[in-house]
PDB file of C-alpha atoms in Angstrom:
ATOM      1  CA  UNK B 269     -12.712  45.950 -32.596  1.00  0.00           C
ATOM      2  CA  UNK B 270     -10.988  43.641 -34.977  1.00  0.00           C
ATOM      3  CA  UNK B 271     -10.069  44.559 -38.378  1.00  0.00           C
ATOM      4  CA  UNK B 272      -8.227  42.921 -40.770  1.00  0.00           C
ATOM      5  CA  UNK B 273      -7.438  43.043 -44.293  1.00  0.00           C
ATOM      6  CA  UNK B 274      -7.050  39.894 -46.449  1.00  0.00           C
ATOM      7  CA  UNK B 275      -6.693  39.164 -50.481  1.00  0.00           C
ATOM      8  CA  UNK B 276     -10.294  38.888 -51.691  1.00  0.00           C
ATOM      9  CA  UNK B 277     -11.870  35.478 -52.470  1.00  0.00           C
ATOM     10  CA  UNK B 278     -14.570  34.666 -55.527  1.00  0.00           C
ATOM     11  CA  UNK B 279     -16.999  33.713 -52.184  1.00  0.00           C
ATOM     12  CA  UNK B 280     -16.686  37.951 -50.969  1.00  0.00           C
ATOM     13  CA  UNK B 281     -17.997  38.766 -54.802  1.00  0.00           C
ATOM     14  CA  UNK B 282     -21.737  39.835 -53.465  1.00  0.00           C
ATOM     15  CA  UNK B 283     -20.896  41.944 -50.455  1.00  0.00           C
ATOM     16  CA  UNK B 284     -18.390  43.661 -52.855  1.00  0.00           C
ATOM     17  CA  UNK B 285     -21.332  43.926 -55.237  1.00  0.00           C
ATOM     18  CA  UNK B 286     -23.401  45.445 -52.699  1.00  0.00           C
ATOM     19  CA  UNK B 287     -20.493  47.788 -51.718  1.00  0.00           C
ATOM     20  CA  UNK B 288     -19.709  49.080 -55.381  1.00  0.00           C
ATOM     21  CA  UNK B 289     -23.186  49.872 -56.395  1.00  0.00           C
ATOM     22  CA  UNK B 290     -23.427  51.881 -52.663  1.00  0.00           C
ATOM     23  CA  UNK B 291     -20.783  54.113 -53.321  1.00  0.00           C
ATOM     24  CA  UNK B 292     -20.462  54.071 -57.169  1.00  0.00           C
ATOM     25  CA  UNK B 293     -24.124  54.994 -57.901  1.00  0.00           C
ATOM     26  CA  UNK B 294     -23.334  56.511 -61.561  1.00  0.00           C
ATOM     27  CA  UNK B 295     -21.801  53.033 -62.506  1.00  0.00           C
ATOM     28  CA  UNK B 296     -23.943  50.514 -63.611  1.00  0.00           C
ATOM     29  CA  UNK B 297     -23.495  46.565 -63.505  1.00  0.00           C
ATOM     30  CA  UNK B 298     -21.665  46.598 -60.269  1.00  0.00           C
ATOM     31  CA  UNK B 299     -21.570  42.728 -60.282  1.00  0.00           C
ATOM     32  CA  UNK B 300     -19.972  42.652 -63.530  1.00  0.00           C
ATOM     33  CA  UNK B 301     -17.501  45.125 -63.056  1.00  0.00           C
ATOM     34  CA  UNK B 302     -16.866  43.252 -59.558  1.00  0.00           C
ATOM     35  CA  UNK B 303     -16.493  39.553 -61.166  1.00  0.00           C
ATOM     36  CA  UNK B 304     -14.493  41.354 -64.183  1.00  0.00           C
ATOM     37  CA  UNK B 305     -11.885  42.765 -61.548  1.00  0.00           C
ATOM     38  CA  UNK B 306     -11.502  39.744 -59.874  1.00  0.00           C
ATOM     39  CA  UNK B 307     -10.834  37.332 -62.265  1.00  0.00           C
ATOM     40  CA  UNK B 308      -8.483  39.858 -64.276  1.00  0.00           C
ATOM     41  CA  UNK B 309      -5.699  38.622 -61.571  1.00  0.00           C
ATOM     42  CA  UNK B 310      -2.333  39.503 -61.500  1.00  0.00           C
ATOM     43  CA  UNK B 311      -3.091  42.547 -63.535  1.00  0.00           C
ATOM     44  CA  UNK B 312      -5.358  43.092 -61.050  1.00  0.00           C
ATOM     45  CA  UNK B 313      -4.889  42.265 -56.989  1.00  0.00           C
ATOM     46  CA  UNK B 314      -7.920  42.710 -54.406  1.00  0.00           C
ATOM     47  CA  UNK B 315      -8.284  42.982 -50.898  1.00  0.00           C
ATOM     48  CA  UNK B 316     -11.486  43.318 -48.579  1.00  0.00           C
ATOM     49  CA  UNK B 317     -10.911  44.918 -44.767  1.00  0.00           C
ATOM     50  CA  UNK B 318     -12.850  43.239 -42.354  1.00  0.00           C
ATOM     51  CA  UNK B 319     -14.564  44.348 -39.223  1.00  0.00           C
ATOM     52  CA  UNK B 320     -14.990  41.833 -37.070  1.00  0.00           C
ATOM     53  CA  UNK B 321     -16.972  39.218 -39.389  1.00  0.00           C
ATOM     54  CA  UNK B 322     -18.194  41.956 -41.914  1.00  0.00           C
ATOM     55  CA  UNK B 323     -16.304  42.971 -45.213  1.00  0.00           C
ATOM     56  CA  UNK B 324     -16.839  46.811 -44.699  1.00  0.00           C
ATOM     57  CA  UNK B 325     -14.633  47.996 -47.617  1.00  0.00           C
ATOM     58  CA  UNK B 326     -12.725  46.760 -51.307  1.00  0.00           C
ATOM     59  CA  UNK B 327      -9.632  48.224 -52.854  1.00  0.00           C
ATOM     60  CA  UNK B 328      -8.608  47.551 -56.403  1.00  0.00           C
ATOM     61  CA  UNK B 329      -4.873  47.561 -57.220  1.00  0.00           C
ATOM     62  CA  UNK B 330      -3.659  47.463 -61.036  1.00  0.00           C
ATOM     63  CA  UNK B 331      -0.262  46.822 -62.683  1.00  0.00           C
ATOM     64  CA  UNK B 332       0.233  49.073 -65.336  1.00  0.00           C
ATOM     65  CA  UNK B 333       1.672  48.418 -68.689  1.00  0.00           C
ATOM     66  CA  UNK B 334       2.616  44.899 -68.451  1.00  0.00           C
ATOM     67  CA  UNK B 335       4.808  43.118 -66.014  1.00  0.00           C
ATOM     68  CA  UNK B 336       7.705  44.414 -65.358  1.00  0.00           C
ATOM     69  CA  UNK B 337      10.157  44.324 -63.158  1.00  0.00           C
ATOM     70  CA  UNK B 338       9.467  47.988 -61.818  1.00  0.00           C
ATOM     71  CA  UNK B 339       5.849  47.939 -60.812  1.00  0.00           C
ATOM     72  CA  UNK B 340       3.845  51.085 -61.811  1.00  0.00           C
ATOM     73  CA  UNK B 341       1.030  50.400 -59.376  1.00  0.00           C
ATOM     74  CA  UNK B 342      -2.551  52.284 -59.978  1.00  0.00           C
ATOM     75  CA  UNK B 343      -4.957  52.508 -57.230  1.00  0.00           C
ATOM     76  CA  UNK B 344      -7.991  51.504 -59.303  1.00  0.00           C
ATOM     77  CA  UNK B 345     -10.532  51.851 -57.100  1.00  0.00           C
ATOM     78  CA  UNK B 346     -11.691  51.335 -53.359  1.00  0.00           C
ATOM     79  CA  UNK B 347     -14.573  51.787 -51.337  1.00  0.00           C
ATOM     80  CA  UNK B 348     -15.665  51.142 -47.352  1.00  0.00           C
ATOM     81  CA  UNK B 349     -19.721  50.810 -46.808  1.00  0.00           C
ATOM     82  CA  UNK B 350     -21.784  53.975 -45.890  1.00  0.00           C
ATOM     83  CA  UNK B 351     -21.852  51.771 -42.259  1.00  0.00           C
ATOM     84  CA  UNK B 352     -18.428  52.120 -41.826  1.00  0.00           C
ATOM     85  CA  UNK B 353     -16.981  55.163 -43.119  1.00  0.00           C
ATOM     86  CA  UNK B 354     -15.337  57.602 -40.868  1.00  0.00           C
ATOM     87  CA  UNK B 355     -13.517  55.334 -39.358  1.00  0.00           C
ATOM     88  CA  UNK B 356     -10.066  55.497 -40.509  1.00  0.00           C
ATOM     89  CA  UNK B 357     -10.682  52.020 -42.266  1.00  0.00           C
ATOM     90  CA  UNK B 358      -9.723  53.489 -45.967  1.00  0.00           C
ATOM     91  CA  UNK B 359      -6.423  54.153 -44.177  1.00  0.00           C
ATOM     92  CA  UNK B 360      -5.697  50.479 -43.048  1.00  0.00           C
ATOM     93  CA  UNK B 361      -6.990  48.822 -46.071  1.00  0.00           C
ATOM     94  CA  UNK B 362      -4.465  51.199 -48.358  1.00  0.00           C
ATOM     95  CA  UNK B 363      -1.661  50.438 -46.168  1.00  0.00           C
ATOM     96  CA  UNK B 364      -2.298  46.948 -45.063  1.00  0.00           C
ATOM     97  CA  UNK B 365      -3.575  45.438 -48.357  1.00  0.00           C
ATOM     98  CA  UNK B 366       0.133  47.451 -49.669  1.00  0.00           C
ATOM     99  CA  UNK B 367       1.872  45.669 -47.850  1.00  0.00           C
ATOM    100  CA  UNK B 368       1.047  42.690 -48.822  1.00  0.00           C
ATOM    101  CA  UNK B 369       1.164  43.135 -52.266  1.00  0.00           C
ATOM    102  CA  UNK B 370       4.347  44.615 -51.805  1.00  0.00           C
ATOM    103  CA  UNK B 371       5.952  41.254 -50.646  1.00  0.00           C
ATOM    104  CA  UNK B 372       4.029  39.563 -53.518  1.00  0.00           C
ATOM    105  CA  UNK B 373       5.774  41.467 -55.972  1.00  0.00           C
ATOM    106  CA  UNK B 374       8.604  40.752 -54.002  1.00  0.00           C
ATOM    107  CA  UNK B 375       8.455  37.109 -53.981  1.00  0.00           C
ATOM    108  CA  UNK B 376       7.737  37.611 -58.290  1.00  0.00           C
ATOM    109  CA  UNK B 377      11.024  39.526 -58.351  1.00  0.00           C
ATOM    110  CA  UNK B 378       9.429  42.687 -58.943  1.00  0.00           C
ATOM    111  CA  UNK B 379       9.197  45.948 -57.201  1.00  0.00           C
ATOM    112  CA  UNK B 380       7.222  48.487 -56.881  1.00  0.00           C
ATOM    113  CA  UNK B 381       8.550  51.799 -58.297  1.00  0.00           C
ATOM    114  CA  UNK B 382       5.426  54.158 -58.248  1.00  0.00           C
ATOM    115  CA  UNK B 383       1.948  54.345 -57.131  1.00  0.00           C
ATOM    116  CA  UNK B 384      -0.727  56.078 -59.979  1.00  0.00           C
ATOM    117  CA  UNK B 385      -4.366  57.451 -58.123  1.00  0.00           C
ATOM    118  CA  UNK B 386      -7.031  59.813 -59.876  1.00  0.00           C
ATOM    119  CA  UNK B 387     -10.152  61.301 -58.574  1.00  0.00           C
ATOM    120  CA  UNK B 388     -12.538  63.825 -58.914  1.00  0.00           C
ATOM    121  CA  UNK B 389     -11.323  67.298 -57.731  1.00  0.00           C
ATOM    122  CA  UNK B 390     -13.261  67.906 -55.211  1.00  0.00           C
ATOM    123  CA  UNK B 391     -13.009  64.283 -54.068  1.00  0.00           C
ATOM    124  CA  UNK B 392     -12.260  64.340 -50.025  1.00  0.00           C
ATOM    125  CA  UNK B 393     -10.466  60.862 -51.247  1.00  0.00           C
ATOM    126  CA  UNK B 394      -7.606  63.149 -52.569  1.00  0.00           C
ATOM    127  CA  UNK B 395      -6.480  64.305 -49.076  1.00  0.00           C
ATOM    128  CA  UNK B 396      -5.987  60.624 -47.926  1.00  0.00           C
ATOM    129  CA  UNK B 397      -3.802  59.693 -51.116  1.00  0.00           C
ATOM    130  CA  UNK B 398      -1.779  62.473 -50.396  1.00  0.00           C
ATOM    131  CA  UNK B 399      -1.783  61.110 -46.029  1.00  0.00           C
ATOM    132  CA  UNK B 400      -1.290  57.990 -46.554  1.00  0.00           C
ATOM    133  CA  UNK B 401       1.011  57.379 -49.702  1.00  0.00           C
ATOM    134  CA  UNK B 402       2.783  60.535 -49.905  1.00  0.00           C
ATOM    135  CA  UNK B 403       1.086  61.618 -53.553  1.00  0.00           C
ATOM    136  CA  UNK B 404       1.667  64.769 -55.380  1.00  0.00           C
ATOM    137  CA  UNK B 405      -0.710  66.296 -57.462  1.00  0.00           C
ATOM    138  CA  UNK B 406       0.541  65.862 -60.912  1.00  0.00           C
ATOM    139  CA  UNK B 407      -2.152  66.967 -63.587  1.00  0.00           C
ATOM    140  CA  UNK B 408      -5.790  67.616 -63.811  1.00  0.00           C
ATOM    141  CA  UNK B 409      -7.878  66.933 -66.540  1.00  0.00           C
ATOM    142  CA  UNK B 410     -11.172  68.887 -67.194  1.00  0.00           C
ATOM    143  CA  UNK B 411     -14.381  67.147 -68.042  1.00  0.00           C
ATOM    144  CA  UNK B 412     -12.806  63.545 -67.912  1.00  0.00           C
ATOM    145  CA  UNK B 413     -15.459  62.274 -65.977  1.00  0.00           C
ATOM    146  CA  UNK B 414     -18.121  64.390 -64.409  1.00  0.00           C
ATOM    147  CA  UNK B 415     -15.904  67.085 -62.772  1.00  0.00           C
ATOM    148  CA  UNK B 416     -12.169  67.522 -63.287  1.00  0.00           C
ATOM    149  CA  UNK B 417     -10.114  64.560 -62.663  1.00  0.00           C
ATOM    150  CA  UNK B 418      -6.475  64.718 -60.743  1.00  0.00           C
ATOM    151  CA  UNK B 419      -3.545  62.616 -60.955  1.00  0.00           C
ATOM    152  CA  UNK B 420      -1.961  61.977 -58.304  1.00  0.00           C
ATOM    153  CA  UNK B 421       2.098  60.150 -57.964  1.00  0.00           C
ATOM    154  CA  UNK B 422       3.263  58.365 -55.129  1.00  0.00           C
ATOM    155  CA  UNK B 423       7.379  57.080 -55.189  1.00  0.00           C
ATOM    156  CA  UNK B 424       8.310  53.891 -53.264  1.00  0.00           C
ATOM    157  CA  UNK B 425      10.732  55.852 -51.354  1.00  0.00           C
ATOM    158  CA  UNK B 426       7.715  57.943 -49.528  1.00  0.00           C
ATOM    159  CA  UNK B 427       6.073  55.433 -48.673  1.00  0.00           C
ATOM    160  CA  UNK B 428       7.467  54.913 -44.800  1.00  0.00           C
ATOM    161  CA  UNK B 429       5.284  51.840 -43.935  1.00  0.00           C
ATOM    162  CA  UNK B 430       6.830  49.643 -46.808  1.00  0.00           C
ATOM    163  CA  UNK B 431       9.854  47.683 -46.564  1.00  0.00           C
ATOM    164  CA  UNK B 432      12.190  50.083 -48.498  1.00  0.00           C
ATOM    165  CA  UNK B 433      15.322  47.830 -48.151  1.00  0.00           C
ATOM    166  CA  UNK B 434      14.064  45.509 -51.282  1.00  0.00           C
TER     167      UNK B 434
END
């Protein structure tokens, strides 16, 4: 099977449209919230996974309070079709699409210093932030959103698949 992860384009706007509204059915106006994202770059960077010639999944990264040389980084938001989940593709598209904004920043002269990710409490999304970046439960707020919401804190130095030597 081949699966990749690239930066997404303005021409992957519907399937991530279709993708939102799937797994975001509270939301409403996926395609603005999509185009909105999108065009808010650098504040905001996206990044589609692939399977073979099918954009399965979206993840939303956000720089937080300005640009600095120190990158707080906030997982926004990210989401694999009902098709496709259980796969370990949430995984790959965290990782992968870190990477490469990793050596972004890089090439901007910035860094990243710590990754920011909420969800819902019950969320099974909260055991693969902790996996896969290494975050610690920091503080949960009640009635945020519909349930409690939990912060979550990832440091650069946890996260084994980036290049720590920057």
């Amino acid at each position: 099977m081949n699966i990749f992860v690239q930066k997404a384009q303005q021409d992957h706007v519907e399937r991530i449209v279709q993708i939102h509204g799937l797994a975001f059915i509270r939301q409403k106006d996926s395609y603005q919230w999509v185009v909105s994202t999108l065009n808010a770059y650098p504040r905001y960077i996206c990044y589609v996974i692939y399977v073979e010639d099918q954009i399965a999944g979206y993840i939303f990264w956000a720089q937080k309070s300005g640009f600095r040389p120190e990158v707080i980084l906030e997982l926004d938001q990210i989401a694999i079709h009902p098709n496709f989940q259980a796969k370990g593709l949430s995984k790959i598209l965290i990782t992968d699409s870190l990477k490469m904004l990793d050596l972004e920043l890089h090439q901007n002269e910035q860094i990243i210093k710590k990754i920011l990710v909420s969800t819902s409490k019950d969320n099974f999304a909260k055991k693969i932030y902790q996996d896969v970046l290494a975050a610690k439960e920091v503080a949960v707020i009640s009635d945020l959103f519909r349930l409690a919401e939990v912060y979550l804190i990832s440091d650069r130095q946890d996260l084994k698949f980036l290049d720590n030597s920057f």
